[in-house]
Amino acid sequence: MPDTPEKSLFEAPPMAEQERMVEAILFATADPVPLSGLIDRMPHGCDPAEALALLRRRYEGRGVRLVKVGDAWTFRTAPDLGFLMQKETIETRKLSRAAIETLAIVAYHQPVTRAEIEEIRGVSVSRGTVDQLIELEWIRLGRRKMTPGRPVTFVVTQTFLDHFGLESARDLPGLKELRAAGLLDSRPPPGAAPLAGEEPDEEDADQSDMFGD
Amino acid sequence: MPDTPEKSLFEAPPMAEQERMVEAILFATADPVPLSGLIDRMPHGCDPAEALALLRRRYEGRGVRLVKVGDAWTFRTAPDLGFLMQKETIETRKLSRAAIETLAIVAYHQPVTRAEIEEIRGVSVSRGTVDQLIELEWIRLGRRKMTPGRPVTFVVTQTFLDHFGLESARDLPGLKELRAAGLLDSRPPPGAAPLAGEEPDEEDADQSDMFGD
Amino acid sequence: MTGNEFQEDTPSLGDRLAAEALIVDLGAYEGPLDLLLTMSRTQKVDLRQISILDLARQYLAFVEQAKALRLELAADYLVMAAWLAFLKSRLLLPPDPSEAGPSGEELAAHLAFQLERLQAMREAAAQLMARDQLGRDFFARGMTSDVSRVRRITYTATLLDLMQGYARVRTHDDFRPFVLDRDAVMTMEQALERMRGLIGFAGDWTDLTSYLPEGWEIDPARRRSSTAATFAASLELAKEGHIDIRQSDTFAPIEIRRKSRPDA
């Protein structure tokens, strides 16, 4: 608008550019943005009201629409596509410590029986914990063990590997590597030294056994 | 694909409609959605790949862009408009020089072992450095190396690609030049011959896998 | 070019200042390789044409100076110094055919390669960090709860949680400060469970000691443990509003009774 009396020192950006700016701001902002908020954030001399009108027209009939909420503006998905959004509201919760430890033991020792998990953790494994891990599809039943009572075993699933970004359970670091990475801060007590010296090796041996290569 | 033999009972929606659907799904999510995720959520018979190509063209030069991250898709604001977004910026933890270099080494040499990182940097990798990068979800465990000791390896993640606006690890700046100059070879020190005999070949095989060329 | 020989023996003022600066900033270097890379920059040539011999001399001179200044050098620096001294002798002496192992040239070439590679990684890291970054230059969708229809709870954990969890369970045995494996121990949970079943029958004030499990009142260790547990459990029950507690005098028997609830 070169003919406005209070013409700024700097030319305002072209309208197409202002439209892009409004588009980016509304996209990235969590809450609807009032017109005043747009004016504040855009370069001097911009006219967000006009940019909004253009943008609104541009998104007409698209998968998302520019809508006015009170006196603020925001993008919303088109109402007729709501059926696609059903998976969008997922509430994530942190897994309990008991569940993480149980899961870790299954991952490192699979196939492992419930009794073995309890032996390693030193506490009984609640039914709910195992159920939860099965429901999450992170562990599943493996082959029965050929020991008295033929107990069922647990193994981790492909879903587990996907979730934790692992190519295989074999890629999990062993105790020695955990220690090297500083994930294992605690040091064995001085008295237990000879045992600690052997332990990592044994661990590694266990593991390659476990995954049978 | 109307000529496929197992043609579905319901006609797939027209491409313009599929484009709207992809647009709505991707607009609603902050995280990249893999092609498989789109296929899962869209009506049977849809071809999101084609819809994505159309959509990408539609958003060219706009305030937001459709970008590919690994095998997933997402909308991101145009980088030239970053200056408008200062209010949204979350203060990111400043990475140490060691962490930045380690990250670069993982990205360019993946899959890479801790020993290889140390060999390249000439110092031991401090505890916490790898930790921090894993916590940022920029690196993750890769396949174990088929060398003595079967050490764990590190590779970069999709989150890393997303953060640095890379479509794939192949698009790392200067990758081709570095490879041509032989600077990505794992060249063992002279005298360490017996081990070196097998390793480089395998390394190359692994790497071309990773960068998929 | 001709000045080169001369310079090696008597370093110029500039070189000396540079070396002193290096010593002062030793803490800024991440190990000997980093220091060598910095020194190699003073040669102002392509890393592939660098003179490893010059570099070795420079490094050894640096270590000597540091020693003269009684600066503490990390072991890494001394190991590198020893290795470079060995390399220097190999480069200077004519090759001995009877000697096994790689030649000086091979070793020097590898060091040059290492320096070049480290430099390349540094540059790559800088290029990487100079890229447009998510959350700084470009941005993700700000609002993600666009539609709220189905609410599904997913549980999440990170690989770090998993590895730390495993580390925790695999090490707790080593660190259990003491172990309550004695059978003469009653926990408060056990006492609480026992009392919950019993208080329903106790209408009037009853001595707390009558709640001790059968057989536990004789053995002193068992009596001590069960008394403490039962007492703690009764406090818990009082707190929950199930019972009243009284003690008429110091050391007098502690008595409890079920609380009569107004709504019961």
XYZ file of C-alpha atoms in Angstrom:
690
model
C 0.000 0.000 0.000
C 2.351 2.699 -1.146
C -0.253 5.408 -0.783
C -0.879 5.126 2.958
C 0.142 8.288 4.769
C 2.127 6.540 7.554
C 4.179 4.512 5.110
C 6.896 2.677 7.002
C 10.549 2.982 6.295
C 10.581 -0.615 5.174
C 8.209 -1.922 2.600
C 5.810 -4.510 4.092
C 6.336 -7.961 2.561
C 4.127 -8.840 -0.411
C 0.720 -10.275 0.468
C 1.673 -13.780 -0.714
C 4.545 -13.698 1.743
C 2.301 -12.470 4.541
C -0.024 -15.345 3.805
C 2.859 -17.788 4.207
C 3.783 -16.159 7.493
C 0.293 -16.444 8.909
C 0.143 -20.036 7.710
C 3.386 -20.951 9.470
C 2.522 -19.162 12.710
C -0.907 -20.743 12.990
C 0.484 -24.160 12.147
C 3.188 -24.094 14.796
C 1.294 -22.436 17.626
C -0.466 -24.627 20.142
C -3.374 -22.259 20.826
C -5.510 -20.192 18.496
C -3.788 -16.877 17.745
C -5.700 -13.594 17.945
C -5.255 -11.007 15.200
C -3.254 -8.864 17.613
C -0.867 -11.761 18.167
C -0.273 -12.021 14.435
C 0.317 -8.285 14.136
C 2.851 -8.466 16.970
C 4.818 -11.236 15.420
C 4.821 -10.225 11.790
C 7.067 -7.530 10.333
C 5.955 -3.945 10.596
C 3.332 -2.875 8.106
C 1.789 -6.302 7.562
C -1.945 -6.739 7.264
C -2.700 -10.170 8.751
C -6.464 -9.637 8.410
C -6.194 -9.661 4.655
C -3.713 -12.539 4.727
C -6.154 -14.510 6.870
C -8.961 -13.930 4.404
C -6.785 -15.153 1.532
C -5.573 -18.113 3.526
C -9.069 -19.077 4.527
C -10.080 -19.132 0.879
C -7.004 -21.170 -0.022
C -7.880 -23.878 2.462
C -11.547 -24.060 1.469
C -12.455 -27.650 0.692
C -9.060 -28.941 1.834
C -8.368 -31.520 4.530
C -7.739 -28.751 7.034
C -9.595 -25.470 7.369
C -8.784 -22.099 8.802
C -11.341 -21.375 11.513
C -12.055 -18.520 13.866
C -12.401 -19.421 17.538
C -13.680 -16.440 19.488
C -11.475 -13.709 18.086
C -8.513 -16.010 17.463
C -7.520 -18.092 14.457
C -6.406 -21.653 14.104
C -6.279 -24.628 11.736
C -8.652 -27.517 12.291
C -9.059 -30.714 10.364
C -12.174 -30.772 8.204
C -15.114 -32.131 10.233
C -16.022 -34.737 7.616
C -12.595 -36.354 8.098
C -12.996 -36.734 11.849
C -13.283 -40.480 11.417
C -9.624 -40.562 10.430
C -8.568 -38.842 13.624
C -9.748 -41.451 16.031
C -6.303 -42.645 16.876
C -5.096 -39.170 17.580
C -5.957 -38.912 21.245
C -3.626 -41.346 22.781
C -2.722 -40.896 26.367
C 0.717 -42.148 27.152
C 1.781 -43.206 30.578
C 5.110 -44.242 31.874
C 5.432 -47.946 32.510
C 5.793 -48.887 36.177
C 9.156 -49.850 37.566
C 8.024 -53.415 38.221
C 6.868 -53.733 34.628
C 10.082 -52.276 33.225
C 12.202 -54.620 35.289
C 10.115 -57.619 34.338
C 10.279 -56.604 30.703
C 14.041 -56.128 30.914
C 14.471 -59.592 32.399
C 12.371 -61.161 29.664
C 14.370 -59.288 27.035
C 17.745 -60.279 28.431
C 16.947 -63.826 29.476
C 14.325 -65.065 27.071
C 12.859 -67.622 27.030
C 12.290 -67.192 30.753
C 9.734 -68.630 33.156
C 7.812 -66.720 35.765
C 9.791 -68.455 38.514
C 13.047 -67.358 36.902
C 11.843 -63.765 36.679
C 10.963 -63.862 40.369
C 14.321 -65.342 41.190
C 16.150 -62.551 39.350
C 14.006 -59.709 40.662
C 13.910 -61.122 44.173
C 10.202 -60.390 44.506
C 7.112 -62.100 43.226
C 5.780 -60.946 39.892
C 2.229 -59.769 40.099
C -0.234 -61.158 37.625
C -1.180 -57.679 36.500
C 2.377 -56.889 35.453
C 2.669 -59.845 33.117
C -0.852 -59.270 31.817
C -0.032 -55.665 31.089
C 3.092 -56.566 29.153
C 1.185 -59.171 27.165
C -1.588 -56.700 26.452
C 0.974 -54.187 25.224
C 2.166 -56.946 22.931
C 5.679 -56.519 24.243
C 5.950 -60.064 25.567
C 4.225 -63.266 24.579
C 4.250 -66.891 25.597
C 7.167 -68.877 24.296
C 7.772 -72.594 24.227
C 7.207 -74.592 27.402
C 10.356 -75.447 29.270
C 11.401 -79.112 29.323
C 11.730 -79.093 33.099
C 9.412 -80.658 35.682
C 6.024 -79.042 35.522
C 6.800 -77.892 31.974
C 6.365 -74.219 32.892
C 5.437 -71.685 30.219
C 8.097 -69.207 29.203
C 7.955 -65.611 28.059
C 9.745 -64.023 25.127
C 9.689 -60.513 23.683
C 7.781 -59.699 20.509
C 8.466 -57.884 17.267
C 6.318 -55.023 18.619
C 8.742 -54.781 21.506
C 11.718 -54.578 19.150
C 9.961 -51.916 17.084
C 9.060 -49.842 20.103
C 12.564 -49.848 21.508
C 14.213 -49.397 18.144
C 16.083 -52.681 18.306
C 16.831 -54.932 15.405
C 16.964 -57.944 17.683
C 17.074 -58.659 21.398
C 20.653 -59.732 20.830
C 21.583 -56.093 20.294
C 20.856 -55.193 23.885
C 24.087 -54.325 25.659
C 25.358 -56.758 28.266
C 26.201 -55.874 31.837
C 29.774 -55.077 30.933
C 28.660 -52.702 28.224
C 26.057 -51.121 30.476
C 28.793 -50.465 32.942
C 31.060 -49.008 30.293
C 28.261 -46.733 29.154
C 27.844 -45.438 32.675
C 24.365 -46.893 32.971
C 25.506 -49.102 35.772
C 26.819 -46.712 38.313
C 26.824 -48.927 41.305
C 30.019 -50.737 42.022
C 30.065 -54.075 43.756
C 31.169 -53.992 47.380
C 34.878 -54.614 47.958
C 34.275 -58.078 49.379
C 32.513 -59.258 46.251
C 35.436 -58.365 44.026
C 36.451 -61.801 42.754
C 32.885 -62.551 41.800
C 32.447 -59.235 40.058
C 35.505 -59.920 37.962
C 33.958 -62.989 36.455
C 30.445 -61.836 36.243
C 30.464 -59.832 33.026
C 32.060 -62.635 31.077
C 29.604 -65.053 32.425
C 26.876 -62.669 31.467
C 28.108 -62.493 27.917
C 28.406 -66.223 27.734
C 24.865 -66.512 29.008
C 23.643 -64.167 26.466
C 25.140 -65.718 23.424
C 23.872 -69.029 24.725
C 20.505 -67.557 25.202
C 20.168 -66.328 21.695
C 21.652 -69.490 20.400
C 23.996 -68.623 17.622
C -5.734 -49.639 -8.839
C -9.014 -50.558 -10.500
C -7.417 -53.316 -12.550
C -6.140 -55.399 -9.644
C -7.783 -58.795 -9.517
C -8.693 -58.590 -5.835
C -10.581 -55.363 -6.378
C -12.289 -54.332 -3.187
C -16.047 -54.296 -2.748
C -15.897 -50.579 -2.135
C -14.419 -48.196 -4.596
C -11.409 -46.360 -3.132
C -12.140 -42.645 -2.678
C -11.054 -40.354 -5.529
C -7.459 -39.163 -5.391
C -8.446 -35.594 -4.479
C -10.261 -37.003 -1.489
C -7.309 -39.183 -0.535
C -5.127 -36.119 -0.696
C -7.467 -34.350 1.751
C -7.305 -37.338 4.074
C -3.522 -37.460 4.096
C -3.453 -33.719 4.625
C -5.785 -33.953 7.630
C -3.961 -36.848 9.250
C -0.523 -35.299 8.862
C -1.721 -31.865 9.908
C -3.093 -33.227 13.152
C 0.118 -34.947 14.214
C 3.393 -33.512 15.404
C 5.345 -36.700 14.760
C 6.060 -38.075 11.315
C 3.565 -40.715 10.184
C 4.947 -43.688 8.249
C 3.355 -44.682 4.979
C 2.088 -47.834 6.659
C 0.353 -45.696 9.289
C -1.475 -43.808 6.559
C -2.506 -47.019 4.836
C -3.820 -48.372 8.155
C -5.939 -45.365 8.815
C -7.292 -44.597 5.389
C -10.164 -46.493 3.806
C -9.337 -49.711 2.048
C -7.859 -49.373 -1.420
C -6.316 -45.944 -0.926
C -2.903 -45.112 -2.356
C -1.360 -42.635 0.099
C 1.950 -42.650 -1.781
C 0.404 -40.950 -4.765
C -1.640 -38.634 -2.548
C 1.577 -37.658 -0.764
C 3.286 -36.795 -4.024
C 0.378 -34.559 -5.008
C 0.236 -32.976 -1.605
C 3.946 -32.303 -1.551
C 3.651 -30.409 -4.785
C 0.653 -28.482 -3.499
C 2.571 -27.203 -0.486
C 5.687 -26.239 -2.395
C 6.611 -22.668 -1.533
C 3.944 -22.385 1.155
C 4.476 -21.439 4.809
C 4.406 -25.100 5.747
C 5.990 -27.902 3.744
C 5.413 -31.595 3.457
C 8.684 -33.337 4.266
C 9.850 -36.911 4.271
C 11.731 -38.230 7.289
C 13.065 -41.719 6.796
C 9.990 -43.553 5.578
C 7.568 -41.245 7.375
C 5.885 -37.980 6.402
C 5.107 -34.802 8.249
C 4.369 -31.110 7.877
C 7.003 -28.644 9.050
C 7.136 -24.865 8.803
C 9.349 -23.416 6.094
C 12.833 -22.764 7.523
C 12.970 -19.214 6.146
C 10.095 -18.261 8.459
C 11.844 -19.431 11.615
C 12.327 -15.846 12.722
C 8.566 -15.496 13.248
C 8.454 -18.433 15.573
C 10.801 -17.292 18.295
C 8.057 -17.500 20.891
C 7.639 -21.181 20.218
C 11.298 -22.011 20.566
C 11.999 -24.358 23.384
C 15.404 -23.881 24.909
C 17.325 -26.978 23.932
C 20.103 -28.294 26.063
C 23.435 -27.145 24.776
C 25.354 -30.107 23.493
C 29.009 -30.452 24.392
C 31.600 -30.562 21.654
C 32.213 -34.192 22.515
C 28.520 -34.964 22.077
C 28.306 -33.129 18.752
C 31.363 -34.914 17.383
C 30.159 -38.251 18.630
C 26.824 -37.627 16.964
C 28.496 -36.743 13.680
C 30.676 -39.844 13.850
C 27.654 -42.063 14.468
C 25.793 -40.410 11.605
C 28.620 -40.676 9.067
C 30.105 -43.993 10.129
C 27.024 -45.925 11.184
C 26.783 -48.623 12.311
C 29.697 -47.735 14.556
C 30.993 -49.229 17.808
C 32.128 -47.326 20.838
C 35.716 -48.422 20.154
C 35.541 -47.007 16.641
C 34.213 -43.687 17.930
C 37.109 -43.580 20.372
C 39.575 -44.446 17.644
C 38.336 -41.595 15.480
C 38.229 -38.994 18.251
C 41.435 -40.195 19.883
C 39.873 -40.043 23.351
C 37.578 -42.288 25.296
C 33.893 -41.562 25.035
C 32.859 -40.173 28.374
C 29.974 -41.660 30.238
C 26.988 -39.521 29.696
C 27.820 -38.533 26.139
C 26.282 -41.594 24.554
C 23.630 -41.480 27.233
C 22.654 -37.980 26.335
C 22.388 -38.782 22.643
C 20.256 -41.834 23.369
C 18.060 -39.777 25.637
C 17.575 -37.190 22.919
C 16.559 -40.145 20.763
C 19.137 -39.111 18.189
C 21.049 -42.365 18.302
C 20.008 -45.901 19.114
C 21.508 -49.359 19.256
C 22.081 -51.026 15.921
C 23.001 -54.564 15.091
C 25.897 -56.116 16.943
C 29.063 -56.261 14.908
C 30.202 -59.664 13.707
C 33.703 -59.087 15.018
C 35.309 -60.657 18.074
C 33.419 -59.655 21.164
C 30.384 -58.864 19.024
C 30.300 -55.243 20.209
C 27.081 -53.239 20.104
C 26.848 -50.554 17.463
C 25.117 -47.219 17.292
C 23.066 -45.789 14.459
C 21.086 -42.554 14.099
C 17.322 -42.477 14.468
C 14.401 -41.038 12.585
C 14.143 -38.377 15.281
C 17.679 -37.342 14.341
C 16.736 -37.115 10.664
C 13.639 -35.118 11.572
C 15.574 -32.758 13.780
C 18.116 -31.922 11.118
C 15.648 -31.901 8.257
C 17.178 -34.888 6.504
C 15.156 -37.228 4.353
C 17.604 -40.060 4.976
C 21.131 -40.629 6.245
C 22.218 -40.540 2.594
C 21.468 -36.820 2.565
C 24.043 -35.967 5.209
C 26.056 -32.991 4.039
C 29.304 -33.931 2.312
C 28.736 -37.665 2.707
C 29.726 -38.498 -0.866
C 32.886 -36.428 -0.759
C 33.959 -37.943 2.541
C 33.399 -41.413 1.229
C 35.237 -40.682 -1.995
C 38.169 -39.360 0.030
C 38.238 -42.649 1.950
C 37.603 -40.837 5.208
C 34.708 -43.072 6.151
C 36.708 -46.278 5.818
C 37.499 -47.996 9.022
C 41.193 -48.296 8.341
C 42.978 -50.222 11.076
C 46.370 -49.018 12.203
C 49.254 -50.763 10.397
C 50.364 -53.801 12.313
C 46.856 -54.722 13.454
C 46.608 -56.860 10.352
C 45.060 -60.155 11.542
C 41.852 -58.547 12.731
C 41.770 -56.123 9.880
C 41.608 -58.818 7.242
C 37.923 -59.468 7.685
C 36.596 -56.321 9.120
C 36.729 -53.730 6.355
C 34.767 -55.838 3.888
C 32.052 -56.486 6.327
C 32.056 -52.885 7.359
C 31.485 -51.802 3.808
C 28.702 -54.291 3.377
C 27.020 -53.060 6.519
C 27.365 -49.505 5.535
C 26.016 -49.728 2.076
C 23.090 -51.498 3.692
C 22.588 -48.661 6.051
C 22.784 -45.936 3.469
C 21.039 -48.167 1.003
C 22.677 -47.416 -2.283
C 61.809 -23.221 1.579
C 65.439 -22.857 2.566
C 64.402 -21.409 5.889
C 62.659 -24.641 6.692
C 65.703 -26.492 8.036
C 66.673 -23.529 10.051
C 63.240 -23.165 11.587
C 63.104 -26.696 12.807
C 66.053 -26.277 15.102
C 65.426 -22.824 16.412
C 61.761 -22.114 16.461
C 60.743 -18.582 15.698
C 59.240 -16.295 18.269
C 55.828 -16.948 16.803
C 56.229 -20.697 17.140
C 57.320 -20.383 20.706
C 54.395 -18.164 21.562
C 52.092 -20.644 19.905
C 53.576 -23.500 21.909
C 53.161 -21.572 25.129
C 49.585 -20.798 24.271
C 49.065 -24.494 23.698
C 50.385 -25.302 27.123
C 48.198 -22.735 28.783
C 45.113 -24.092 27.047
C 45.890 -27.738 27.551
C 42.550 -28.278 29.240
C 40.801 -27.225 26.066
C 42.163 -30.204 24.117
C 40.395 -33.466 24.015
C 43.407 -35.678 24.047
C 46.669 -35.871 22.086
C 45.033 -36.346 18.691
C 43.137 -33.111 19.122
C 46.347 -31.330 20.103
C 48.211 -32.788 17.103
C 45.432 -31.605 14.835
C 45.730 -28.105 16.214
C 49.511 -28.170 15.795
C 49.176 -29.413 12.257
C 47.266 -26.252 11.384
C 50.415 -24.223 11.922
C 51.926 -26.031 8.933
C 49.221 -24.410 6.853
C 49.140 -27.178 4.286
C 46.631 -29.737 3.164
C 46.468 -32.443 5.806
C 47.464 -34.988 3.156
C 50.743 -33.178 2.538
C 51.507 -32.614 6.157
C 54.963 -33.447 7.494
C 54.427 -35.974 10.223
C 58.072 -35.661 11.150
C 57.661 -31.942 11.819
C 54.527 -32.640 13.735
C 56.228 -35.278 15.878
C 59.053 -32.850 16.653
C 56.585 -30.129 17.536
C 54.636 -32.421 19.825
C 57.762 -33.738 21.554
C 58.991 -30.214 22.059
C 55.650 -29.365 23.558
C 55.810 -32.270 25.970
C 59.347 -31.277 26.972
C 58.213 -27.741 27.645
C 55.271 -28.916 29.657
C 57.584 -31.063 31.725
C 59.954 -28.116 32.218
C 57.031 -26.048 33.418
C 56.089 -28.936 35.701
C 52.653 -29.156 34.199
C 50.884 -32.364 34.812
C 50.273 -34.216 31.597
C 47.668 -36.915 31.364
C 48.958 -40.393 30.594
C 47.496 -40.177 27.075
C 49.842 -37.338 26.221
C 52.892 -39.242 27.418
C 51.884 -42.409 25.580
C 51.535 -40.383 22.408
C 54.903 -38.760 23.045
C 56.562 -42.152 23.415
C 54.917 -43.402 20.270
C 55.889 -40.296 18.296
C 59.478 -40.599 19.493
C 59.475 -44.159 18.185
C 57.909 -43.011 14.921
C 60.460 -40.240 14.584
C 63.349 -42.684 14.934
C 61.792 -44.976 12.352
C 61.341 -42.101 9.935
C 64.869 -40.825 10.379
C 66.801 -44.095 10.340
C 67.143 -46.133 7.169
C 64.735 -49.088 7.237
C 66.159 -52.233 8.769
C 65.014 -55.182 6.640
C 65.416 -57.613 9.538
C 62.963 -55.639 11.639
C 59.385 -56.848 11.562
C 56.317 -54.654 11.690
C 55.087 -51.717 9.667
C 57.513 -49.156 8.298
C 57.772 -45.634 9.573
C 56.098 -44.395 6.404
C 53.112 -46.654 6.973
C 52.730 -45.492 10.551
C 53.094 -41.869 9.533
C 50.538 -42.312 6.784
C 48.092 -43.755 9.255
C 48.559 -40.880 11.665
C 48.013 -38.442 8.805
C 44.861 -40.362 7.924
C 43.630 -40.181 11.519
C 44.188 -36.442 11.631
C 42.478 -35.935 8.329
C 39.557 -38.077 9.406
C 39.159 -36.275 12.723
C 39.285 -32.950 10.911
C 36.686 -34.200 8.441
C 34.392 -35.300 11.259
C 34.782 -31.926 12.939
C 33.776 -30.210 9.733
C 30.899 -32.635 9.233
C 29.715 -31.965 12.783
C 29.843 -28.229 12.156
C 27.923 -28.616 8.915
C 25.372 -30.756 10.672
C 24.829 -28.275 13.462
C 24.596 -25.431 10.948
C 21.602 -27.076 9.310
C 18.113 -25.821 9.915
C 16.962 -27.548 13.060
C 13.574 -28.624 14.256
C 12.345 -26.358 17.017
C 14.801 -23.638 16.071
C 14.432 -22.942 12.361
C 11.446 -25.001 11.423
C 8.605 -26.197 13.539
C 6.260 -29.043 14.106
C 2.516 -28.798 14.427
C 1.803 -26.949 17.639
C -1.625 -28.350 18.333
C -2.022 -32.076 18.164
C -5.178 -32.774 20.138
C -7.282 -31.730 17.216
C -10.022 -34.235 17.757
C -10.909 -35.961 20.953
C -12.975 -39.002 20.343
C -11.361 -42.211 21.349
C -9.182 -42.061 24.389
C -6.712 -44.891 24.429
C -4.021 -45.251 27.032
C -0.697 -46.486 25.859
C 2.174 -47.233 28.114
C 5.580 -46.172 27.139
C 9.126 -46.732 28.231
C 12.434 -45.873 26.683
C 15.348 -48.093 25.929
C 17.227 -46.256 28.627
C 14.530 -47.188 31.165
C 14.845 -50.774 30.070
C 18.616 -50.913 30.335
C 18.640 -49.072 33.642
C 15.921 -51.386 34.944
C 17.969 -54.392 34.014
C 21.103 -52.901 35.519
C 19.114 -52.280 38.684
C 17.834 -55.820 39.099
C 21.133 -57.385 38.158
C 23.029 -55.390 40.723
C 20.679 -55.184 43.696
C 21.995 -58.446 45.066
C 25.476 -56.986 45.276
C 24.306 -54.026 47.261
C 21.695 -55.286 49.655
C 23.168 -53.764 52.799
C 21.566 -56.456 54.936
C 19.126 -59.161 54.348
C 16.026 -59.925 56.368
C 16.102 -63.594 55.744
C 15.430 -64.455 59.388
C 12.257 -66.273 60.207
C 11.897 -64.440 63.509
C 10.752 -61.281 61.772
C 7.216 -60.106 61.422
C 6.531 -57.232 59.062
C 4.043 -54.502 59.683
C 2.112 -55.665 56.634
C 1.749 -59.104 58.139
C 0.640 -57.666 61.475
C -1.770 -55.349 59.750
C -3.326 -58.158 57.818
C -3.665 -60.221 60.945
C -5.191 -57.400 62.961
C -7.678 -56.403 60.311
C -9.170 -59.853 60.643
C -9.195 -59.768 64.434
C -10.384 -56.321 65.451
C -13.879 -57.062 64.273
C -14.246 -59.437 67.206
C -12.789 -57.153 69.858
C -15.679 -55.081 71.204
C -13.987 -53.725 74.293
C -10.515 -52.576 75.292
C -8.018 -55.375 74.773
C -4.332 -55.569 75.568
C -2.252 -55.196 72.439
C -0.071 -58.157 73.424
C -3.044 -60.486 73.024
C -2.835 -59.804 69.285
C 0.589 -61.383 68.943
C 0.432 -64.479 66.784
C 0.408 -67.789 68.596
C 3.843 -69.077 69.497
C 5.516 -65.701 68.950
C 5.274 -64.531 72.563
C 7.809 -67.028 73.921
C 10.956 -66.600 71.834
C 12.391 -63.137 72.724
C 13.452 -62.284 69.174
C 10.079 -63.209 67.787
C 8.262 -61.407 70.566
C 10.247 -58.257 69.980
C 9.594 -58.245 66.274
C 5.934 -59.139 66.493
C 5.289 -56.592 69.245
C 6.872 -53.835 67.233
C 4.999 -54.872 64.093
C 1.677 -55.171 65.916
C 2.162 -51.807 67.563
C 3.011 -50.151 64.244
C 0.021 -51.821 62.660
C -2.282 -50.596 65.430
C -1.068 -47.033 64.865
C -1.824 -47.463 61.186
C -5.314 -48.745 61.989
C -5.892 -45.849 64.365
C -4.825 -43.437 61.682
C -7.277 -45.035 59.307
C -9.969 -44.539 61.952
C -10.695 -48.205 62.628
C -9.575 -48.369 66.275
C -8.876 -46.300 69.376
C -5.667 -46.701 71.364
C -5.014 -45.896 75.009
C -2.270 -46.292 77.550
C -3.153 -45.373 81.137
C 0.386 -44.831 82.368
C 4.004 -44.995 81.298
C 4.881 -48.653 80.569
C 1.284 -49.637 81.270
C -0.265 -52.086 78.823
C -1.361 -50.557 75.526
C -4.982 -51.283 74.851
C -7.003 -50.995 71.713
C -10.640 -51.332 70.769
C -12.671 -51.110 67.624
C -13.978 -47.658 66.932
C -17.734 -47.454 67.030
C -18.662 -45.634 63.882
C -21.569 -43.272 63.920
C -22.666 -44.623 60.571
C -22.150 -48.273 61.501
